Coordinates of C-alpha atoms and ligand atoms in Angstrom, one line a residue:
X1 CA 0.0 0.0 0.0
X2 CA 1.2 3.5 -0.5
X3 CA 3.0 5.6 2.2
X4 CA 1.7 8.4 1.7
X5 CA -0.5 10.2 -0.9
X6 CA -0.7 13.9 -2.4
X7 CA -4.1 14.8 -3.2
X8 CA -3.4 17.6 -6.3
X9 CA -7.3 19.7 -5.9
X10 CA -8.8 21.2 -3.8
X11 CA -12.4 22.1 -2.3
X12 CA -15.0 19.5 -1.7
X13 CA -13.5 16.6 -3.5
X14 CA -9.8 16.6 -1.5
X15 CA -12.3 15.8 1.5
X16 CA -13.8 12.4 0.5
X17 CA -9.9 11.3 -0.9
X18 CA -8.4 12.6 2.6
X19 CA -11.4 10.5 4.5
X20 CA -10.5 7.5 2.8
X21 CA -6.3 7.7 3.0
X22 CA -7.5 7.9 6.7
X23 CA -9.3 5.3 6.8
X24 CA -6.6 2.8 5.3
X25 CA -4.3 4.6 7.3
X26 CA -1.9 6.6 4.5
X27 CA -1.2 10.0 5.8
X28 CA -2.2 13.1 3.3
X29 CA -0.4 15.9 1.5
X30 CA -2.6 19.0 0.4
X31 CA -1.4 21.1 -2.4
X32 CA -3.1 24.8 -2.5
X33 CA -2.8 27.8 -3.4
X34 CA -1.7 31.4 -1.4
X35 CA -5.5 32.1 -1.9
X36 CA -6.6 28.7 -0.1
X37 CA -4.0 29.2 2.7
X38 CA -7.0 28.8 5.1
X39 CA -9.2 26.3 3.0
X40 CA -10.6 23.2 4.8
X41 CA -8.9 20.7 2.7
X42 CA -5.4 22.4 3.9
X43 CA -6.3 22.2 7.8
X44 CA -7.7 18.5 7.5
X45 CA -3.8 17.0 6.0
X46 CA -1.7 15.8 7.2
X47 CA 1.0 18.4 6.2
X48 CA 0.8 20.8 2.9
X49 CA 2.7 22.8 0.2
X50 CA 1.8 26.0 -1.5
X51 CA 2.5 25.2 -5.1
X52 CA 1.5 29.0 -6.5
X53 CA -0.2 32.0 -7.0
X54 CA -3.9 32.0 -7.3
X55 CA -4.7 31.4 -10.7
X56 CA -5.6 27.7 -11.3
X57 CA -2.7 27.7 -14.2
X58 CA 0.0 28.9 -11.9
X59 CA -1.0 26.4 -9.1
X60 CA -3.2 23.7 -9.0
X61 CA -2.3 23.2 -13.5
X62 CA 0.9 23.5 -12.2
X63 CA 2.7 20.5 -12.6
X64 CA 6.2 20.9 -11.9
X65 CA 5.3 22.3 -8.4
X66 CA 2.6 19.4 -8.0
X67 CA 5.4 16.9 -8.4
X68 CA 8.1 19.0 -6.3
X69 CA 5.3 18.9 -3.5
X70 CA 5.6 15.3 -3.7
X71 CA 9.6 14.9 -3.8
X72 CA 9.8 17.1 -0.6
X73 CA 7.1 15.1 1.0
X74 CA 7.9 11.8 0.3
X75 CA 4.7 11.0 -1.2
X76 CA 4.9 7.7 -3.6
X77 CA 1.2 8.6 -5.7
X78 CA -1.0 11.0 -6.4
X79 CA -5.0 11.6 -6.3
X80 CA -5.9 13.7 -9.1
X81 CA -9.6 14.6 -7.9
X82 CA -11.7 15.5 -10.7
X83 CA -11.0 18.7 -13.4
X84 CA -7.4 20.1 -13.0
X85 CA -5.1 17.7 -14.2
X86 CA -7.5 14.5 -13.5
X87 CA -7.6 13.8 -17.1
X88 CA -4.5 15.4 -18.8
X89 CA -2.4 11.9 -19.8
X90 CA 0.9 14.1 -19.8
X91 CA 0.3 14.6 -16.3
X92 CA -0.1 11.2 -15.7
X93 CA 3.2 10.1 -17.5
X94 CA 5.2 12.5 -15.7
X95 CA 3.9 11.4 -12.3
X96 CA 4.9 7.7 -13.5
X97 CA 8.3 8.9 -15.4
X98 CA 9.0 10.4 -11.7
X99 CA 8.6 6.6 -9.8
X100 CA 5.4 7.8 -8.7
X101 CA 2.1 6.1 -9.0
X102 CA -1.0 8.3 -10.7
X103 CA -4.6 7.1 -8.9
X104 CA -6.6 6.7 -12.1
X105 CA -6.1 4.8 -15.3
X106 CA -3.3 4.2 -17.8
X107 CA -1.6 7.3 -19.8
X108 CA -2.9 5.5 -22.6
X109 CA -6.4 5.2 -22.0
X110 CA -7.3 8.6 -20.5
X111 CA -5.5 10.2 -24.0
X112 CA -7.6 7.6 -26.1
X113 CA -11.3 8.9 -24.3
X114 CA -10.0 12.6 -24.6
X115 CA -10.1 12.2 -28.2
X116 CA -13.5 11.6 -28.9
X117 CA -13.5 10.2 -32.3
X118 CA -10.7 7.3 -30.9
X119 CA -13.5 6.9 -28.0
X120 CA -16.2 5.8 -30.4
X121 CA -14.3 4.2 -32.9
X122 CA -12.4 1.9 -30.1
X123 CA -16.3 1.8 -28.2
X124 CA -17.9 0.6 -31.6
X125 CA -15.1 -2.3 -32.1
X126 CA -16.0 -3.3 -28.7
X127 CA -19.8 -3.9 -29.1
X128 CA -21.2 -0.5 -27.6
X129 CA -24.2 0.8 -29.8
X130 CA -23.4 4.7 -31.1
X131 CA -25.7 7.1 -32.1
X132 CA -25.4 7.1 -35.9
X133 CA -23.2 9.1 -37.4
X134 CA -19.5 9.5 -39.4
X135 CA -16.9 6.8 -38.4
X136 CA -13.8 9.1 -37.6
X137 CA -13.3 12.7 -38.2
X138 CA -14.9 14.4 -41.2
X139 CA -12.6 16.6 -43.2
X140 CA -14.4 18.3 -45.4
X141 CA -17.6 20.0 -46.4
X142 CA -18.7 17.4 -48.6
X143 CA -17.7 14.5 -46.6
X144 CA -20.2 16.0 -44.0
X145 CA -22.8 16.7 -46.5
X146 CA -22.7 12.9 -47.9
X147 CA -22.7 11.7 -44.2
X148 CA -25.7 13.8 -42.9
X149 CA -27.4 12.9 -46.1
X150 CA -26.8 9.0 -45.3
X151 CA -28.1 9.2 -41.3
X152 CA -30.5 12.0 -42.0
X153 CA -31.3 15.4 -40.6
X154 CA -31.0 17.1 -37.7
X155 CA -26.7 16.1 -37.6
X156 CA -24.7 17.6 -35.3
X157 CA -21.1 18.7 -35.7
X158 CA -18.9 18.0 -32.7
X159 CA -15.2 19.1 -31.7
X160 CA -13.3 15.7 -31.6
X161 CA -11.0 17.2 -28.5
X162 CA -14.4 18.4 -27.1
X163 CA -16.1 18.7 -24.3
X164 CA -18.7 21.0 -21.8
X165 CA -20.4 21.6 -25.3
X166 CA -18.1 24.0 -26.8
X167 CA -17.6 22.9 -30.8
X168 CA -20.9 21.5 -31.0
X169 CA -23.4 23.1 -33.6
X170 CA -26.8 21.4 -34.7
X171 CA -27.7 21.4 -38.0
X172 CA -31.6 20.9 -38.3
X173 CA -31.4 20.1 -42.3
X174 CA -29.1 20.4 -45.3
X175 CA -29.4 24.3 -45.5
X176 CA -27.6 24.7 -42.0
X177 CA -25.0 22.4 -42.5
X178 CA -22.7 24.5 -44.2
X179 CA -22.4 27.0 -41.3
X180 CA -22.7 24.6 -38.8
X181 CA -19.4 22.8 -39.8
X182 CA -17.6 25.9 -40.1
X183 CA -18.8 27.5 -36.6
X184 CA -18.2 24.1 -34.6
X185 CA -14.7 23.9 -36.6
X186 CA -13.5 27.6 -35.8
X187 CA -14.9 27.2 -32.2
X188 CA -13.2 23.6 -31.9
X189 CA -9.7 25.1 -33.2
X190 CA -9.9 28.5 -31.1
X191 CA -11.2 26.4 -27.8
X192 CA -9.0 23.3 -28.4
X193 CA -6.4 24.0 -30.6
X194 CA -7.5 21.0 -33.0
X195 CA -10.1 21.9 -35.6
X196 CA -11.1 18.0 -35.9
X197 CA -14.8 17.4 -35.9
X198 CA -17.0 14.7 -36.3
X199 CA -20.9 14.2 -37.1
X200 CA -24.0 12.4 -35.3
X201 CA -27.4 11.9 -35.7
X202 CA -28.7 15.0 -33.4
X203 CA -31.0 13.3 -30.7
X204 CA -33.8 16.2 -29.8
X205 CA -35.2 14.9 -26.5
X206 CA -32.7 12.5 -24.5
X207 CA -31.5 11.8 -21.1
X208 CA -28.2 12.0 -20.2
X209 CA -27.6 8.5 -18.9
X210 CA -23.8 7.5 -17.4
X211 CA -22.9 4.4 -15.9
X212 CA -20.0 3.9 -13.1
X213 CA -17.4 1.4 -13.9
X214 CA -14.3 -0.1 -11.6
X215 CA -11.4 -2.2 -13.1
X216 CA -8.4 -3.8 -11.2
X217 CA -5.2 -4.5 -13.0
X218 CA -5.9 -8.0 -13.0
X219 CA -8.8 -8.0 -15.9
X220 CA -11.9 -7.6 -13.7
X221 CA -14.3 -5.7 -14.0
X222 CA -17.6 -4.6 -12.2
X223 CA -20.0 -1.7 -12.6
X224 CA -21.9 0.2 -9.8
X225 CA -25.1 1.1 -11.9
X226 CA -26.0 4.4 -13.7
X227 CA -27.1 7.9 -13.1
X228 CA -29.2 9.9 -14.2
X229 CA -27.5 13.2 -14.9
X230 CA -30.4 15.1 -17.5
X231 CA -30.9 18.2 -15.2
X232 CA -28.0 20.6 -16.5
X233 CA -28.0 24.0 -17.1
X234 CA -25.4 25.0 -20.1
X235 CA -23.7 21.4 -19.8
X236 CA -23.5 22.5 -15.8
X237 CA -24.9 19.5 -14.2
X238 CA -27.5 20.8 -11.1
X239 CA -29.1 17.7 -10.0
X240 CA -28.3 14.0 -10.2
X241 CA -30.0 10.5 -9.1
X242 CA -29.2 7.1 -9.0
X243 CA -30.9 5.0 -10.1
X244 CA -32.1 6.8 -13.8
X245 CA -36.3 7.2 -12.7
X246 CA -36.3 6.1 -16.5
X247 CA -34.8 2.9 -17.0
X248 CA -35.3 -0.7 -15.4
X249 CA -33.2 -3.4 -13.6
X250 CA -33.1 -5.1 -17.2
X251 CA -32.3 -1.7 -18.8
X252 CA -29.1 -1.2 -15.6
X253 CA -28.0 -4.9 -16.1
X254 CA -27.7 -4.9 -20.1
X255 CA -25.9 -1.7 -20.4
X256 CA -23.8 -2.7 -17.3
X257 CA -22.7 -5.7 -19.3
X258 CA -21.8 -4.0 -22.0
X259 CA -20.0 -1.1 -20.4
X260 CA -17.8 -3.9 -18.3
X261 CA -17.5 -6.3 -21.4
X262 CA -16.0 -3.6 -23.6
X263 CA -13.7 -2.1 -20.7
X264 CA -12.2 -5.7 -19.9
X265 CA -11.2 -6.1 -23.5
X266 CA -10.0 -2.8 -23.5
X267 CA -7.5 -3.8 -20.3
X268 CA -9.2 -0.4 -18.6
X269 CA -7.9 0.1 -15.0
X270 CA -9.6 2.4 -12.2
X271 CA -13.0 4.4 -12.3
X272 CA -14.6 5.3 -15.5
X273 CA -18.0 6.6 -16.5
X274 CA -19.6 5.6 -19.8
X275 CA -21.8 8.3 -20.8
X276 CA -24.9 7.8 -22.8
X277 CA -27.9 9.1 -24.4
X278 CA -31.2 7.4 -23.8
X279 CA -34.2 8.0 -25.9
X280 CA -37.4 5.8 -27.6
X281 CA -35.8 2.9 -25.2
X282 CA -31.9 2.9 -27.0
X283 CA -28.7 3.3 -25.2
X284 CA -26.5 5.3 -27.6
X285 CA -22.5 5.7 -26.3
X286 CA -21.1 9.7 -26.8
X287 CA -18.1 9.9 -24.7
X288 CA -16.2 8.1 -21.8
X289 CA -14.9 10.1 -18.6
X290 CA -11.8 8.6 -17.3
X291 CA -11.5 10.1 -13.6
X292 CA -13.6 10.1 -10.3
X293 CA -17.2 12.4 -11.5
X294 CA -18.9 15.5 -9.0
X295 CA -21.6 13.1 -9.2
X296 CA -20.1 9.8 -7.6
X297 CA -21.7 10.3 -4.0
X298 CA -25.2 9.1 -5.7
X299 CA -23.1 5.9 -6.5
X300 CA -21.6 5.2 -3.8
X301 CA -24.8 6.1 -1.3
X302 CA -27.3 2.9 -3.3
X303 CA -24.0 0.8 -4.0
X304 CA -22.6 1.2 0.0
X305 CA -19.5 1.9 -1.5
X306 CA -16.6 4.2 -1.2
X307 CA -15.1 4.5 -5.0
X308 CA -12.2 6.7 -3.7
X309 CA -10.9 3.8 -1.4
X310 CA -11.4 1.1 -4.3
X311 CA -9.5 3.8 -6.7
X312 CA -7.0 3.6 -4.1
X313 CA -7.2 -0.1 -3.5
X314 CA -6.2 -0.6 -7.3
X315 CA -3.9 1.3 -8.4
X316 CA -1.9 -0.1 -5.6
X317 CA -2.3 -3.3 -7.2
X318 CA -5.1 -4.4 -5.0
X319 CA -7.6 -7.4 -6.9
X320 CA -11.2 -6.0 -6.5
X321 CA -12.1 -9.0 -4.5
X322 CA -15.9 -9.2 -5.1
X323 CA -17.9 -10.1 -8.0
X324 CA -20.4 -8.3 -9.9
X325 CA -23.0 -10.4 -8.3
X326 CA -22.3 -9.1 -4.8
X327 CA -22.6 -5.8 -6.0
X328 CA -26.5 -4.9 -4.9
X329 CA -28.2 -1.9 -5.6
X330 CA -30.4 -0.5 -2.5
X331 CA -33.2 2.3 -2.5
X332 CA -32.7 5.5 -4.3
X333 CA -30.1 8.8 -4.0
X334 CA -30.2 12.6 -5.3
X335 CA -27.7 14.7 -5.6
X336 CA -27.7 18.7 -5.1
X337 CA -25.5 20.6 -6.6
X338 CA -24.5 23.6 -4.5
X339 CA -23.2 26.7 -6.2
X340 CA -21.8 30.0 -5.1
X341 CA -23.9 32.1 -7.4
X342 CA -27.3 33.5 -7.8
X343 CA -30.1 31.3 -7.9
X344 CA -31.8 33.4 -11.0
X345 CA -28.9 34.8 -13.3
X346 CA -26.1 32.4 -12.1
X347 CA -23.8 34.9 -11.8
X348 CA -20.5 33.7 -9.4
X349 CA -21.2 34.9 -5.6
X350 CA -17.9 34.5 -4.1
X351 CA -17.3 36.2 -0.5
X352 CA -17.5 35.5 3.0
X353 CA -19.7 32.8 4.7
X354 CA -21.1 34.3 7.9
X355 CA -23.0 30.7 8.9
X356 CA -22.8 27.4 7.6
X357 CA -25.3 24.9 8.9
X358 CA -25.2 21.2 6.9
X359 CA -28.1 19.1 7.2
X360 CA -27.6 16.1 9.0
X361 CA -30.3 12.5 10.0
X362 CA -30.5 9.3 8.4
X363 CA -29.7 9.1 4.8
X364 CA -28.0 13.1 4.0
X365 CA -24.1 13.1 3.1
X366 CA -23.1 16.8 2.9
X367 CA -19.6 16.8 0.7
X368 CA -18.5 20.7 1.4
X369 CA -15.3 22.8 2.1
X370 CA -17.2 25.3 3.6
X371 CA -16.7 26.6 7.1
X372 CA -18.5 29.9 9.3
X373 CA -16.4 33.1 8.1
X374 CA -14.4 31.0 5.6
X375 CA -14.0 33.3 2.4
X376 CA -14.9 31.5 -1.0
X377 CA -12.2 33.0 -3.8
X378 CA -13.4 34.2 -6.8
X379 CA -10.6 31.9 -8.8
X380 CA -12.3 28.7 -8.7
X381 CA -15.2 26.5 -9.4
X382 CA -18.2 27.9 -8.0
X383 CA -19.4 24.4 -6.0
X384 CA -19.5 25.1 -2.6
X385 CA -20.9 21.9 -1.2
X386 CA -22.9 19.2 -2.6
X387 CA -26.4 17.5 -0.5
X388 CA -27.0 13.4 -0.8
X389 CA -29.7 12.2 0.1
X390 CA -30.7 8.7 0.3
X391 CA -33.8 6.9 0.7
X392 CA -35.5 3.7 0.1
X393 CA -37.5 5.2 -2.7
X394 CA -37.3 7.3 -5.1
X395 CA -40.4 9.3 -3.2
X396 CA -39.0 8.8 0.4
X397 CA -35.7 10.7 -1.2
X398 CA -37.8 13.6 -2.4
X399 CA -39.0 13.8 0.9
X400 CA -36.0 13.7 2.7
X401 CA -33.9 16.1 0.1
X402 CA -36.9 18.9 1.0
X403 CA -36.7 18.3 4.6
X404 CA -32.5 19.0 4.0
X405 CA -33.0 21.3 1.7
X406 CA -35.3 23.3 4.1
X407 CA -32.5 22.5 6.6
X408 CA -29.1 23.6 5.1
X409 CA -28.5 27.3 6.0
X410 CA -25.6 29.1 3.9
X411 CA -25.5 32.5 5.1
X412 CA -23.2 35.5 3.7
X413 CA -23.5 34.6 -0.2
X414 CA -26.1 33.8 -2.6
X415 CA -26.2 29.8 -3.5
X416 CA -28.7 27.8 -5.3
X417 CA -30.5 26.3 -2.7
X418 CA -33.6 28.6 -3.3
X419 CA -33.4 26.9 -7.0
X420 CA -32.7 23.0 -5.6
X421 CA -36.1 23.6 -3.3
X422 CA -38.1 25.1 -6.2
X423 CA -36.9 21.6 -8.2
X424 CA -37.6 19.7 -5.6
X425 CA -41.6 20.8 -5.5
X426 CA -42.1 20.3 -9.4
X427 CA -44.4 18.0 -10.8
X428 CA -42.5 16.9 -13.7
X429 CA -39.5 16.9 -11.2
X430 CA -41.4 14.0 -8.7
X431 CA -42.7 12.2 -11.3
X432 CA -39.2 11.7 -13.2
X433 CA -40.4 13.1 -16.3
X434 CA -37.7 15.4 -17.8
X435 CA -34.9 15.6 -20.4
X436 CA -31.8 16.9 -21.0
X437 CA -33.6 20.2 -22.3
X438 CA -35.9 20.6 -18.8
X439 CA -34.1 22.8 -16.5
X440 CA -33.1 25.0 -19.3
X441 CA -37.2 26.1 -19.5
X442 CA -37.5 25.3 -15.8
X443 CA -35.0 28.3 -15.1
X444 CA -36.1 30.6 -18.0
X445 CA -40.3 30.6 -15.9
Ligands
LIG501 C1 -25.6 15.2 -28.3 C2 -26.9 15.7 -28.2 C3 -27.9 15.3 -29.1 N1 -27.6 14.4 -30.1 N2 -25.3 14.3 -29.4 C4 -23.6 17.9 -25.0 C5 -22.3 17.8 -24.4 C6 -21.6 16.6 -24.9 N3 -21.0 15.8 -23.8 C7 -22.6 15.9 -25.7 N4 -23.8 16.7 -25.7 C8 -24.9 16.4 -26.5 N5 -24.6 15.5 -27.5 C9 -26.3 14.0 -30.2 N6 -26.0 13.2 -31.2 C10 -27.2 16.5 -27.1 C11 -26.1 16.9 -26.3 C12 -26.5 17.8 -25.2 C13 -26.4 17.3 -23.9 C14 -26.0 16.1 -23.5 C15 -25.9 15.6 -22.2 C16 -26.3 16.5 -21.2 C17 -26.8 17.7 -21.5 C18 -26.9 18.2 -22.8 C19 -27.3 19.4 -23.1 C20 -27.4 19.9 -24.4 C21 -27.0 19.0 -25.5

């Protein structure tokens, strides 16, 4: 087992992967910033570094002073967290080149998913059903043209080094399609720095269905169910659930097997997320994550597991040691998203906290940084905490997310509670009827 681990992030997330170092007994190293001096992730290490200035790029992207932090400190691997440098495979290489072990999956594999053509092209050899569309990058006008023309209109046009929606235009028929290409081409080359784009079959009304995966290093491979991540604001996820309120145990254990089938050929190691489009009752693969998501609590809360200690387990060369028939999947889990901005225009709220009250009882997991009179900087990601709740239904975990909801007192800032409570009383909301387009309307009434 490792000796000691550097956790490179900071906020809400270096929490959980501190809780579980603890609990296997590795001491922690925080890395952070001279503007989170006095954050909660630094107080609860074991010892830290300041690797930098503010600015995420000067610190926390910072990867020679990530990897000096761990030379000084004697730490043999590092957690990544999510965003940062979670899925940069450089970053992962250069933790290895420096006999250090990276908590995630191969070099290899996390540059393969960035790309998202060489995701579906290596998903599609490996049995996963696409949505229809071109089989590698499209270079040209006319390419595009003859492929939209073969799977029919709408298309869309999407940045292959995508992501978060940027390089994505939607061509509703052959008139649009010439502007389309162009936009999602200049966008992809000025936000990515690779103009390489590829087309699908545009889906109008889907969910946004993701499923958790876990590999050891010894070629097994078990999954931990889906969730249901269709309530997002500008490809900003604001509320998710486990299970999906849309798809059955059938529906869970098919695309489960296909999500593990294809990741054991593959020789994938650590946590991954398979994320899908689900609509008329078809799975359709887009693109594969290939660190620990926001949205992991929901997993872990039905599942009764802790996906940070198995990340840790593995890629210190631990077998997983159960099967995917001991995995069980008990009563339901939501997910609030807790922002520092304004509940109507979404505009960033950072300041000082004057109270922080979390929620507490049977069944609520409050993931937060957040502390009375702790400042929140203005350089960061605006999630301030995150709300689980877990219940044996679906209905019971409405219930109890209100009750938390009605509970949990930020004071000092503007967060979107107000706008998680509001959710939480909707019709369409309780009965599980929504899309990927929902909140969008939802906010705009
Ligand atoms: C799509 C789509 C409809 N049809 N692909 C948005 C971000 C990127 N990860 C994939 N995205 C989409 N791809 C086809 N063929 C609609 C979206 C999409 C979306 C997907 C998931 C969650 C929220 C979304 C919001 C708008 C558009």
């Amino acid at each position: 087992m490792f000796q000691k681990i550097l956790i490179a992030n900071r906020g809400e997330i270096a929490l959980p992967i501190q809780r579980a170092c603890r609990e296997l007994g590795i001491p922690t190293v925080a890395v952070h910033s001279t503007a989170d001096a006095d954050a909660m992730h630094v107080r609860l290490a074991d010892e830290s570094v300041c690797i930098g200035p503010p600015a995420a790029r000067d610190s926390y992207l910072n990867v020679a002073a990530i990897l000096s932090a761990a030379s000084i400190t004697g730490a043999d691997a590092i957690h990544p967290g999510y965003g940062f440098l979670s899925e940069n495979a450089g970053f992962a290489e250069m933790v290895e080149a420096h006999g250090l072990t990276f908590i995630g999956p191969s070099p290899t594999h996390i540059r393969m998913m960035g790309d998202k053509i060489a995701a579906k092209v290596a998903m599609a050899s490996l049995g996963v059903p696409l949505v229809p569309g071109s089989e590698g990058s499209v270079p040209d006008l006319e390419t595009a043209q003859a492929i939209a023309g073969r799977i029919g209109y709408p298309v869309m046009v999407k940045s292959a080094a995508g992501g978060g929606g940027r390089g994505m235009k939607v061509a509703p028929g052959p008139g649009n399609l010439e502007e389309a290409f162009r936009v999602a081409r200049a966008e992809a080359q000025s936000a990515f720095g690779s103009n390489a784009v590829y087309i699908e079959k545009y889906l109008d009304r889907p969910r946004h269905i993701e499923i958790q995966v876990l590999a050891d290093s010894h070629g097994s491979v078990v999954h931990f169910g889906e969730r249901d991540c269709s309530l997002q604001r500008r490809h900003q996820k604001l509320l998710e659930e486990a299970g999906s309120p849309a798809i059955s145990p059938e529906q869970r254990d098919a695309l489960g097997k296909v999500a593990t089938g294809a990741l054991q050929q593959l020789g994938y190691r650590n946590v991954g997320t398979l994320e899908f489009l689900f609509q008329d009752g078809k799975f359709s693969f887009i693109e594969m994550n290939t660190r620990l998501q926001v949205e992991h609590p929901v997993t872990e809360m039905i599942c009764g597991v802790d996906l940070v200690r198995e990340q840790i387990r593995i890629a210190a060369g631990a077998t997983l040691g159960y099967r995917q028939s001991e995995i069980t999947f008990s009563g339901h889990a939501i997910e609030c998203r807790v922002t520092a901005e304004d509940p109507e225009t979404f505009m960033p709220t950072p300041g000082r906290v004057s109270i922080f009250h979390a929620p507490g009882g049977l069944g609520v997991r409050v993931d937060s940084a957040l502390y009375a009179d702790y400042f929140v900087p203005p350089f960061y990601d605006s999630l301030v905490a995150k709300l689980i709740v877990h219940a044996p239904t679906r209905t019971d975990a409405i219930n109890r997310l209100r009750r938390a909801l009605d509970e949990f007192a930020i004071v000092g800032i503007k967060t979107t509670i107000p706008l998680h409570r509001r959710i939480v009383d909707d019709k369409d909301f309780q009965a599980g009827d929504y899309t990927i387009h929902w909140l969008e309307r939802f906010v705009a009434r």
